[in-house]
Short mmCIF file of C-alpha atoms in Angstrom, two decimals:
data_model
loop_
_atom_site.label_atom_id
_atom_site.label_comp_id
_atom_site.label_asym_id
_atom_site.label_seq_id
_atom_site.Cartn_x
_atom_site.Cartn_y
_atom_site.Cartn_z
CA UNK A 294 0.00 0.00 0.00
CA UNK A 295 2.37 2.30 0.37
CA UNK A 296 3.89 1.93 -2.75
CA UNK A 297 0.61 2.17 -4.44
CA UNK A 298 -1.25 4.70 -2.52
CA UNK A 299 -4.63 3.46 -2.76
CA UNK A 300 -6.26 0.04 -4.11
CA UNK A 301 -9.74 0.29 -5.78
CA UNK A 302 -12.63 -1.53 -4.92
CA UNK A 303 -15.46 -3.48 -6.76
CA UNK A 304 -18.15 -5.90 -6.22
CA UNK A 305 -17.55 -8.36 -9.26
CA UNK A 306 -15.94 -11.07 -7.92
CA UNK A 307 -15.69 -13.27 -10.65
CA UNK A 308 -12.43 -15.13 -9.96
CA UNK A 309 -12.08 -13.33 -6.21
CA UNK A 310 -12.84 -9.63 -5.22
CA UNK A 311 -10.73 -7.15 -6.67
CA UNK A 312 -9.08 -5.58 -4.32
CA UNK A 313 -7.31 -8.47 -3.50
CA UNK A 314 -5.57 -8.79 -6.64
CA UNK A 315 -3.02 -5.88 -6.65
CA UNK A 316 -1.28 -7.15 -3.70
CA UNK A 317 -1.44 -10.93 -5.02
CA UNK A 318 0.50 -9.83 -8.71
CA UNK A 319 2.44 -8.19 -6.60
CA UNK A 320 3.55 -10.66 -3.72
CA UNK A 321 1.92 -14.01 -4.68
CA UNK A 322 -0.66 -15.84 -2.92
CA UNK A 323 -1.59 -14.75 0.67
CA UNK A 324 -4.63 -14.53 3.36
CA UNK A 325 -7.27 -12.06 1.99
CA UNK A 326 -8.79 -11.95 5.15
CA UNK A 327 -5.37 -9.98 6.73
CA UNK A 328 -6.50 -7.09 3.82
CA UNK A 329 -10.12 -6.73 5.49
CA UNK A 330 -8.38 -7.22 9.17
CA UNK A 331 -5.98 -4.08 8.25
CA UNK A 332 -8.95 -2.11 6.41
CA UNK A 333 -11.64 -2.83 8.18
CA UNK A 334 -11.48 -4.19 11.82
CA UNK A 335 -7.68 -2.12 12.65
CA UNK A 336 -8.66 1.04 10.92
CA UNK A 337 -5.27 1.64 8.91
CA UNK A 338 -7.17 1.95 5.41
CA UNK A 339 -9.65 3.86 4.70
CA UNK A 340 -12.70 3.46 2.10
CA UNK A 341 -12.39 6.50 -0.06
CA UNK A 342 -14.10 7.49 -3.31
CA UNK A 343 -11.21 8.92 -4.73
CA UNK A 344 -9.92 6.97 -8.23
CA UNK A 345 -13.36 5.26 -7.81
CA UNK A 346 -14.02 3.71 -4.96
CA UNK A 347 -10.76 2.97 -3.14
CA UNK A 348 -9.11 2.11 0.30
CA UNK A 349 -6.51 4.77 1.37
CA UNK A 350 -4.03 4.63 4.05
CA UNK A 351 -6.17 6.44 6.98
CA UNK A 352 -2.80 8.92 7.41
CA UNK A 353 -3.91 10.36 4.10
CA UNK A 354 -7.34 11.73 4.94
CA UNK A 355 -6.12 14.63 5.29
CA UNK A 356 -5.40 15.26 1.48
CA UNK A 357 -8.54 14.30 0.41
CA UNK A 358 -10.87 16.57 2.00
CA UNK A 359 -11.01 19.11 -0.52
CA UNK A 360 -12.69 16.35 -2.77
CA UNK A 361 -15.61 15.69 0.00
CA UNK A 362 -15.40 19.97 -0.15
CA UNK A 363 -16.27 19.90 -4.07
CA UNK A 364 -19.12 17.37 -3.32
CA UNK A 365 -20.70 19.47 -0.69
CA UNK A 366 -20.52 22.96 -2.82
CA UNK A 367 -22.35 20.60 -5.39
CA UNK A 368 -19.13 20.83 -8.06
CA UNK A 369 -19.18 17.39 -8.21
CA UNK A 370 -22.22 14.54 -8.67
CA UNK A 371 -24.51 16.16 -9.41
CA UNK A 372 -27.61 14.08 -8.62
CA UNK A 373 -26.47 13.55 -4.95
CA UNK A 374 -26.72 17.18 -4.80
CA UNK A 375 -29.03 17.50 -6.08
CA UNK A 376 -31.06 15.48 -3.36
CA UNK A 377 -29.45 16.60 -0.41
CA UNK A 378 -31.13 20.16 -1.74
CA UNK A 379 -34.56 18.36 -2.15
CA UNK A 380 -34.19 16.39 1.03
CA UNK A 381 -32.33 17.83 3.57
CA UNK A 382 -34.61 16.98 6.51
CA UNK A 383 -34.10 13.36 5.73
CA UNK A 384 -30.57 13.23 4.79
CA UNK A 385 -30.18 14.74 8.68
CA UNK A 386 -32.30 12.35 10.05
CA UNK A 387 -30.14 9.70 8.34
CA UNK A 388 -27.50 11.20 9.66
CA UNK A 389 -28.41 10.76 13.19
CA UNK A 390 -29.47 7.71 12.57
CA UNK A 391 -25.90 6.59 11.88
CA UNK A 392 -24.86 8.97 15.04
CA UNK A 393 -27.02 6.80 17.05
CA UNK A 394 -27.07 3.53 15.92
CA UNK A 395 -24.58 3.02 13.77
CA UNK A 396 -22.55 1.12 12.59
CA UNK A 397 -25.16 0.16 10.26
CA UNK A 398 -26.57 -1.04 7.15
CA UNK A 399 -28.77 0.76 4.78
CA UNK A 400 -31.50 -1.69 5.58
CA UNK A 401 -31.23 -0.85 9.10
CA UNK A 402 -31.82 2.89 8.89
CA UNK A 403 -35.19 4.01 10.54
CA UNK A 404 -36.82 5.02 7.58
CA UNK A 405 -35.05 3.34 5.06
CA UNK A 406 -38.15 4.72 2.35
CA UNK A 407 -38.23 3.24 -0.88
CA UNK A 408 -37.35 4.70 -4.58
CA UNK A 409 -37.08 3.80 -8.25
CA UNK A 410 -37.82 4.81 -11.11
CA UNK A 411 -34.96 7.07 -11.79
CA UNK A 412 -30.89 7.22 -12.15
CA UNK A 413 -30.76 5.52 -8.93
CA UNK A 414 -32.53 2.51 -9.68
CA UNK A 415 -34.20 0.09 -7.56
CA UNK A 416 -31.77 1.91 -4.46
CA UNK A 417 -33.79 3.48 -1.77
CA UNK A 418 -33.61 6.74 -0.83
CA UNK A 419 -31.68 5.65 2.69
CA UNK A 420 -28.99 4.37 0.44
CA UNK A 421 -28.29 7.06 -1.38
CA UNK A 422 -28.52 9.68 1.22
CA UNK A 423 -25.57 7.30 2.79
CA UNK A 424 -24.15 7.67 -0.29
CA UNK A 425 -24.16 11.24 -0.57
CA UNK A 426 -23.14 11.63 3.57
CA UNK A 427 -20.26 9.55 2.56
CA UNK A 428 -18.96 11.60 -0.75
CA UNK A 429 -19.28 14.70 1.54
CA UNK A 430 -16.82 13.06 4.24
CA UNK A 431 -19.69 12.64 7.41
CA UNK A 432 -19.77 9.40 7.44
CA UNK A 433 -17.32 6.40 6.59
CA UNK A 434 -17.82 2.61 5.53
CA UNK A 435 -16.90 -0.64 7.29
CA UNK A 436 -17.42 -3.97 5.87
CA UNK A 437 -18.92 -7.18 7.26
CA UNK A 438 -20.21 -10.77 6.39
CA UNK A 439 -19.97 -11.20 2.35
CA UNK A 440 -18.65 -7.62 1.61
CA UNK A 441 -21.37 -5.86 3.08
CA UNK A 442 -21.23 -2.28 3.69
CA UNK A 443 -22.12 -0.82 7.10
CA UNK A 444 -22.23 2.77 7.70
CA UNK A 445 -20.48 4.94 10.85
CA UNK A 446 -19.26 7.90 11.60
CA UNK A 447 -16.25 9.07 10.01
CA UNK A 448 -15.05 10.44 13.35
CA UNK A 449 -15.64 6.34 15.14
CA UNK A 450 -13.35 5.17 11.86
CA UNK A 451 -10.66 8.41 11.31
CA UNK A 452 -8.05 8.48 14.34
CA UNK A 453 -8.70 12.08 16.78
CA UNK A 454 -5.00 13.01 15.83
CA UNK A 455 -5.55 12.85 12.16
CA UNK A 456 -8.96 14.44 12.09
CA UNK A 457 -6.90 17.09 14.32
CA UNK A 458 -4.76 17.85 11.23
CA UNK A 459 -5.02 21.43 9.30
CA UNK A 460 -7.15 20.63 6.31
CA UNK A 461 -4.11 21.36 3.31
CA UNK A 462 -5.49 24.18 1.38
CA UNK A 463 -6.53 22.08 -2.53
CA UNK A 464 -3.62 23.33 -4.58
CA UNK A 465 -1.38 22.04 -1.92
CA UNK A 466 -3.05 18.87 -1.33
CA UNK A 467 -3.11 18.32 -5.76
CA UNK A 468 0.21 18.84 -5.38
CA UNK A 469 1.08 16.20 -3.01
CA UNK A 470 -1.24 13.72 -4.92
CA UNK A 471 0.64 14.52 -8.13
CA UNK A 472 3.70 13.59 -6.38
CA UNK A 473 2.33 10.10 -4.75
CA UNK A 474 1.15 9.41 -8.26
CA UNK A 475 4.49 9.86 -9.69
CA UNK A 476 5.87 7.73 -6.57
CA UNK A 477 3.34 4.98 -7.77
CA UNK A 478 4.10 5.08 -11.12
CA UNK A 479 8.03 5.91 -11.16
CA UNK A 480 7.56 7.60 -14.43
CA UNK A 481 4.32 8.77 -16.34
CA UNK A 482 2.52 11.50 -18.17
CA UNK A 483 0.69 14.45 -17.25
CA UNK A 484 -2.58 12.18 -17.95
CA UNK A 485 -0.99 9.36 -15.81
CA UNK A 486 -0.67 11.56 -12.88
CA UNK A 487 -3.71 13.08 -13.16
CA UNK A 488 -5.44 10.26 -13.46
CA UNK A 489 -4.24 8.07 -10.75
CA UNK A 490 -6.18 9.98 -8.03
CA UNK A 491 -8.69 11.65 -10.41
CA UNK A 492 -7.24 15.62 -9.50
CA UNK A 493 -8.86 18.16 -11.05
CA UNK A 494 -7.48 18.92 -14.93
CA UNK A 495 -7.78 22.25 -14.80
CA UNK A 496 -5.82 22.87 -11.79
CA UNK A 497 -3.25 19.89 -12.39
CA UNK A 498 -0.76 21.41 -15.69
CA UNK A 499 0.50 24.68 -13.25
CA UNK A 500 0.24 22.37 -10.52
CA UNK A 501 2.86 19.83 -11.84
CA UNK A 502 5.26 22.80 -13.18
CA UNK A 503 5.62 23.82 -9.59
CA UNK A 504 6.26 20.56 -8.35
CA UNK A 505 9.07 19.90 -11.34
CA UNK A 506 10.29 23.46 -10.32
CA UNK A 507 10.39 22.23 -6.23
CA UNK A 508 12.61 18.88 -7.61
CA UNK A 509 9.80 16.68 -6.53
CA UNK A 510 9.16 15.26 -10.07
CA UNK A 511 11.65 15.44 -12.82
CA UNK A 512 10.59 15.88 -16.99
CA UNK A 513 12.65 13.41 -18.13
CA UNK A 514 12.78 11.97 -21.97
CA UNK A 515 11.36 8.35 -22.33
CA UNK A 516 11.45 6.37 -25.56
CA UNK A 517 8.12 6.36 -27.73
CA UNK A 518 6.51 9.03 -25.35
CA UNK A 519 5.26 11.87 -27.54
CA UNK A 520 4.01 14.08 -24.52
CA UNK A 521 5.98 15.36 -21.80
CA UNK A 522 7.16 12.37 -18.91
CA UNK A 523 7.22 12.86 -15.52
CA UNK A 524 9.49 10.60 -13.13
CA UNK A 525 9.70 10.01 -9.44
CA UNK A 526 13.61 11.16 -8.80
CA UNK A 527 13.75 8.68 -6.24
CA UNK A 528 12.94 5.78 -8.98
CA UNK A 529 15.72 3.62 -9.47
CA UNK A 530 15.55 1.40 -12.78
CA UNK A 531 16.59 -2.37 -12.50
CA UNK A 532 19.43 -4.51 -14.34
CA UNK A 533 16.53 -6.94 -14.51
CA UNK A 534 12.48 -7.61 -14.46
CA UNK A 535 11.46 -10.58 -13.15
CA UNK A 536 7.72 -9.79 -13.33
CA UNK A 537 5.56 -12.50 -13.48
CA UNK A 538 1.68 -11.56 -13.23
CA UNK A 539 -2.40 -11.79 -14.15
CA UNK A 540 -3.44 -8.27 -13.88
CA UNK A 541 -6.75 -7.35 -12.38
CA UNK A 542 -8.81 -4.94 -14.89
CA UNK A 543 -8.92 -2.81 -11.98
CA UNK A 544 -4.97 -3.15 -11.34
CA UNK A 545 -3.63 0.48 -11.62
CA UNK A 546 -1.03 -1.35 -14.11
CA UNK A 547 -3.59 -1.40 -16.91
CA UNK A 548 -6.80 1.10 -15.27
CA UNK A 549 -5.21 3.89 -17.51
CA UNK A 550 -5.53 2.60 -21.23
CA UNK A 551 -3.37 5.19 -23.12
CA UNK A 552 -0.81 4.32 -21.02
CA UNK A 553 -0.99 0.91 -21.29
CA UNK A 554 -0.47 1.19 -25.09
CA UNK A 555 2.36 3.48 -24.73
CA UNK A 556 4.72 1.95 -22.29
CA UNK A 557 3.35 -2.13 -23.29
CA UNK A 558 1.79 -1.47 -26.78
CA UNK A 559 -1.14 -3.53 -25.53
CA UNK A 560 -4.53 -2.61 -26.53
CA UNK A 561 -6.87 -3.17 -23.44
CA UNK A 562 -10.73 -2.77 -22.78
CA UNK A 563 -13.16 -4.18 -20.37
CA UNK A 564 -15.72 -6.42 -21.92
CA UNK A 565 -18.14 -7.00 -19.31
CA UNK A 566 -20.74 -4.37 -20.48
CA UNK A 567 -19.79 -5.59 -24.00
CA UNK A 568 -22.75 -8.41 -25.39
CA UNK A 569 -21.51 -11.58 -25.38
CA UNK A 570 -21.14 -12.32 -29.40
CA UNK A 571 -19.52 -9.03 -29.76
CA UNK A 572 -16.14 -9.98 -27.00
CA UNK A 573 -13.34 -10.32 -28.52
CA UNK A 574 -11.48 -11.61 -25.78
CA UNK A 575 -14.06 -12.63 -23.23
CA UNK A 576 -15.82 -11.44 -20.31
CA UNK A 577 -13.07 -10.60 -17.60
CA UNK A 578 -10.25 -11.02 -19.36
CA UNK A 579 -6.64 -10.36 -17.69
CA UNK A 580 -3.63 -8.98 -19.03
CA UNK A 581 0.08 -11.04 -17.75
CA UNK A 582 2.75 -9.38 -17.60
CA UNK A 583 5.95 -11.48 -17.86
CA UNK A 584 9.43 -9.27 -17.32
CA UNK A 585 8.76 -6.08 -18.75
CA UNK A 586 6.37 -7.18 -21.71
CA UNK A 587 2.64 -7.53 -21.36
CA UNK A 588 2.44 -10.93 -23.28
CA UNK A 589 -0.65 -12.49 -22.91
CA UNK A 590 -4.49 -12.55 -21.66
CA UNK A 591 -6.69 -14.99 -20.08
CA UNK A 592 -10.41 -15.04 -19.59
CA UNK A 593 -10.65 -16.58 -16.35
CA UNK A 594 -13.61 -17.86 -13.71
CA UNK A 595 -13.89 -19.24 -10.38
CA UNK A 596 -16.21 -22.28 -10.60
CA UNK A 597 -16.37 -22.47 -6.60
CA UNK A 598 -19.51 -25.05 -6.97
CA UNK A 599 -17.10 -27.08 -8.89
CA UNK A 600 -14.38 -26.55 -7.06
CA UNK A 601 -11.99 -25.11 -10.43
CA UNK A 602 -10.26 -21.84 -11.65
CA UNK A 603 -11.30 -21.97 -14.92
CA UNK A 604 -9.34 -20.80 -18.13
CA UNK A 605 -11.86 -20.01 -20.61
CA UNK A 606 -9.92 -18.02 -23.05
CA UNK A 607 -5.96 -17.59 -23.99
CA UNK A 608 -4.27 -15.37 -26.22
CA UNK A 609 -0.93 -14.75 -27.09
CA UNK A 610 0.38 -11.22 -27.95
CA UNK A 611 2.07 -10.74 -31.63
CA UNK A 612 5.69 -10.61 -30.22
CA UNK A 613 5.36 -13.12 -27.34
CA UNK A 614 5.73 -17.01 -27.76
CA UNK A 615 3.49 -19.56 -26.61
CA UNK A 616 6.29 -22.04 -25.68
CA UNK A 617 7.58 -19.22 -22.86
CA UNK A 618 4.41 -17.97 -21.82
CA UNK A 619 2.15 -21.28 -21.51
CA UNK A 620 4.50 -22.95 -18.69
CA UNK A 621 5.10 -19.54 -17.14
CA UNK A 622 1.17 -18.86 -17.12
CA UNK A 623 0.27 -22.23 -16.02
CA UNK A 624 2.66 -21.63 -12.87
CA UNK A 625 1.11 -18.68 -11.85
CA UNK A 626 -2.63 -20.14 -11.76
CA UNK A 627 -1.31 -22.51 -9.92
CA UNK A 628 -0.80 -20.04 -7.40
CA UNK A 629 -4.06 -18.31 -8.03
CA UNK A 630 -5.92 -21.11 -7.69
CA UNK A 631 -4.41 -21.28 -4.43
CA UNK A 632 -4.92 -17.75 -3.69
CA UNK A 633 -9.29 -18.67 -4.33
CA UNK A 634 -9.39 -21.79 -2.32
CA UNK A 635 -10.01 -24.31 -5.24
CA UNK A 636 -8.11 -27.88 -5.76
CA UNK A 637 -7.80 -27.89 -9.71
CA UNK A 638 -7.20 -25.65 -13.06
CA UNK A 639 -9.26 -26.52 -16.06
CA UNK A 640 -8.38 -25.16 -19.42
CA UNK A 641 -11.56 -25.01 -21.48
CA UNK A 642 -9.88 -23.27 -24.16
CA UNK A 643 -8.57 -23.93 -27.22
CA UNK A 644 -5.59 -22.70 -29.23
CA UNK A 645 -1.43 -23.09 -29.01
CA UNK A 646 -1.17 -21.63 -26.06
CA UNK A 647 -4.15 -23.08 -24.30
CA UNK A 648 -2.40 -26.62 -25.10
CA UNK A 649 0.81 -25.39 -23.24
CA UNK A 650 -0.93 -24.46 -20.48
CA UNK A 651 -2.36 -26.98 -19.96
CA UNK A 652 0.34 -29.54 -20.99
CA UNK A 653 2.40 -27.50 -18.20
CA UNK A 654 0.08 -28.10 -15.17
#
C-alpha cells in the first residue's frame, strides 16, 4: 500500500474480489482476510471514493478533504446534490441515525423509504442519502459478512490526531497527490498523474510545473513518449524484471488505457458491459505481464460449486511465444488457484497456447 497509494474496490468477484488482486501480482498468494483485518477491523485503510471507490491509508485523509469539499458545494455529482437540496430533513435524520445507531446497514436505517424509477434505480432513498453523507466526508464505511457495507461515523473510523490535522489548502493537497502518483508510477505523463487519483485537470498542468520546479518530479525523456514524462527522482531502474503476473482490470497497471499502449503497446478494454457475441477476448479477461512485456491474456472464472479456476480463453500477444508464456502462465494459476481456495485448473480453451498451459500443469 504504500507503494501504491490506494487500491480500488469493486463488487464483481468473478475469480475473487478485486481488491485483493493488486497485492497478489504483486507478492503471490496470501490470506485475503489480513486485507479486510488491516482495512476494516484495525482502521489503517480507509474506504475513499477517490480513483473510484478505493481504500486509502487512513494517514492520508487529510489530502482528500477538498474532494468531499467539491461534493458538498455541489461541483461534483450532481444528482447527490441534487437530493441533499430536495431532502435535507431526511438526509439529517439519516445522519443521526448513523450517530445513534450506527454502525449500520442501509437496511437498518429508521426510515429506510423506498425509490425507483430514476438514475438511482431500484436503491432506496436511505442508500443514497448514505451515499451522498459519505462523498461529503460525514460518514465512513466498514465492511462485514460477504462484503457488506455498514455505515459509521467518520469520526468512530478516522483516528482524533488525524482528524486534528489542518485541512491542506486544494492546490497544496493536488500537489502532493501529483507527487504520490508519480511515486506509484516511477515515471508517467501528465494524464498518468492526473489520473491516478482523479485531481482536477484544470488545476493539475501549473500544478505539476511547480512541483518539477520544487525537484519533486523530474521531466525526463522516455522512448516512444510523444508528450511530456514525468518521473519520481527517487525511482531507481533495475538490471533486470522478473515480473511474473495476471493483472486485475482494476490493477492500476492497466486502469489507464493510453498508457498501457504506450509503455506495453497492448490494446486493453473491459468487456463485461460488452454483449456476449460481440467480446473479442471474453468477459473478464486479464492482461500477464511477464518481465517487462505484457504478453498475454486470459479469460478466467472461479467455478467455486465445482471446485476449479477456470481458463476459458488464452491469447498470445504478436511478439510473445506460446512455448515461454504457456508454462510460465500455467505456474502462476497454480498459485491463483491457491490464492481462491479451489483444488484444480481446467483449461476449457482452445488454441497453441491453451495446449501449453495446460500440458504444463
Amino acid at each position: 500500500m504504500r507503494q501504491l497509494h490506494l487500491i480500488q474496490l469493486d463488487s464483481v468477484p468473478v475469480i475473487i474480489r478485486t481488491q485483493y488482486m493488486p497485492p497478489f501480482s504483486r507478492l503471490g498468494p496470501y490470506d485475503t482476510a489480513m486485507f479486510d483485518d488491516v482495512a476494516y477491523r484495525r482502521d489503517e485503510w480507509l474506504e475513499s471514493f477517490i480513483h473510484e471507490a478505493c481504500v486509502v491509508p487512513i494517514e492520508d485523509e487529510p489530502l482528500f478533504r477538498f474532494v468531499k469539499d467539491r461534493a458538498r458545494n455541489g461541483e461534483m455529482w450532481k444528482g447527490l446534490y441534487e437530493l441533499s437540496k430536495k431532502e435535507p430533513d431526511y438526509i439529517n435524520q439519516v445522519l443521526r441515525d448513523v450517530e445513534e445507531r450506527g454502525p449500520l446497514k442501509a437496511s437498518e436505517l429508521t426510515s429506510p423509504r423506498p425509490r425507483s424509477g430514476d438514475w438511482w434505480g431500484s436503491r432506496s432513498l436511505g442508500s443514497v442519502a448514505l451515499d451522498y453523507l459519505f462523498r461529503i466526508g460525514a460518514v465512513g464505511i466498514r465492511r462485514v459478512g460477504n462484503f457488506e457495507k455498514e455505515w459509521d461515523l467518520v469520526d468512530r473510523i478516522v483516528p482524533a490526531e488525524i482528524r486534528a490535522q489542518p485541512t491542506p489548502d486544494e492546490d497544496d493537497a493536488i500537489r502532493e497527490l501529483l507527487v504520490r502518483s508519480g511515486q506509484a508510477h516511477g515515471l508517467g505523463t501528465q494524464g498518468c498523474l492526473v489520473d491516478y487519483f482523479r485531481v482536477p485537470k484544470r488545476a493539475a498542468g501549473p500544478l505539476l510545473r511547480d512541483v518539477v520546479e520544487d525537484g519533486r518530479l523530474v521531466e525526463v525523456q522516455a522512448e516512444g513518449a510523444t508528450r511530456p514524462v514525468f518521473m519520481d527522482p527517487d525511482a531507481v531502474l533495475p538490471r533486470t524484471v522478473d515480473a511474473r503476473a495476471f493483472l486485475s482490470p482494476f490493477d492500476p497497471i492497466v486502469w489507464n488505457r493510453p498508457r498501457g499502449e504506450w509503455l506495453f503497446d497492448f490494446e486493453y478494454k473491459i468487456e463485461i458491459y460488452v454483449p456476449k457475441e460481440q467480446r473479442r477476448y471474453g468477459y473478464y479477461v486479464m492482461p500477464f505481464l511477464l518481465g517487462d512485456r505484457i504478453v498475454g491474456r486470459c479469460d478466467l472464472k472461479t467455478d467455486r460449486e465445482a471446485g476449479v479456476l477456470r481458463v476459458l480463453s488464452a491469447f498470445l500477444e504478436d511478439h510473445a511465444d506460446a512455448d515461454h508464456v504457456g508454462p510460465e502462465m500455467a505456474a502462476e494459476l497454480q498459485m491463483m488457484a491457491e490464492l481462491v481456495g479451489v483444488d484444480a485448473i481446467s483449461v476449457d480453451a482452445a488454441g497453441p497456447l491453451a495446449q501449453r498451459i495446460r500440458a504444463s500443469l
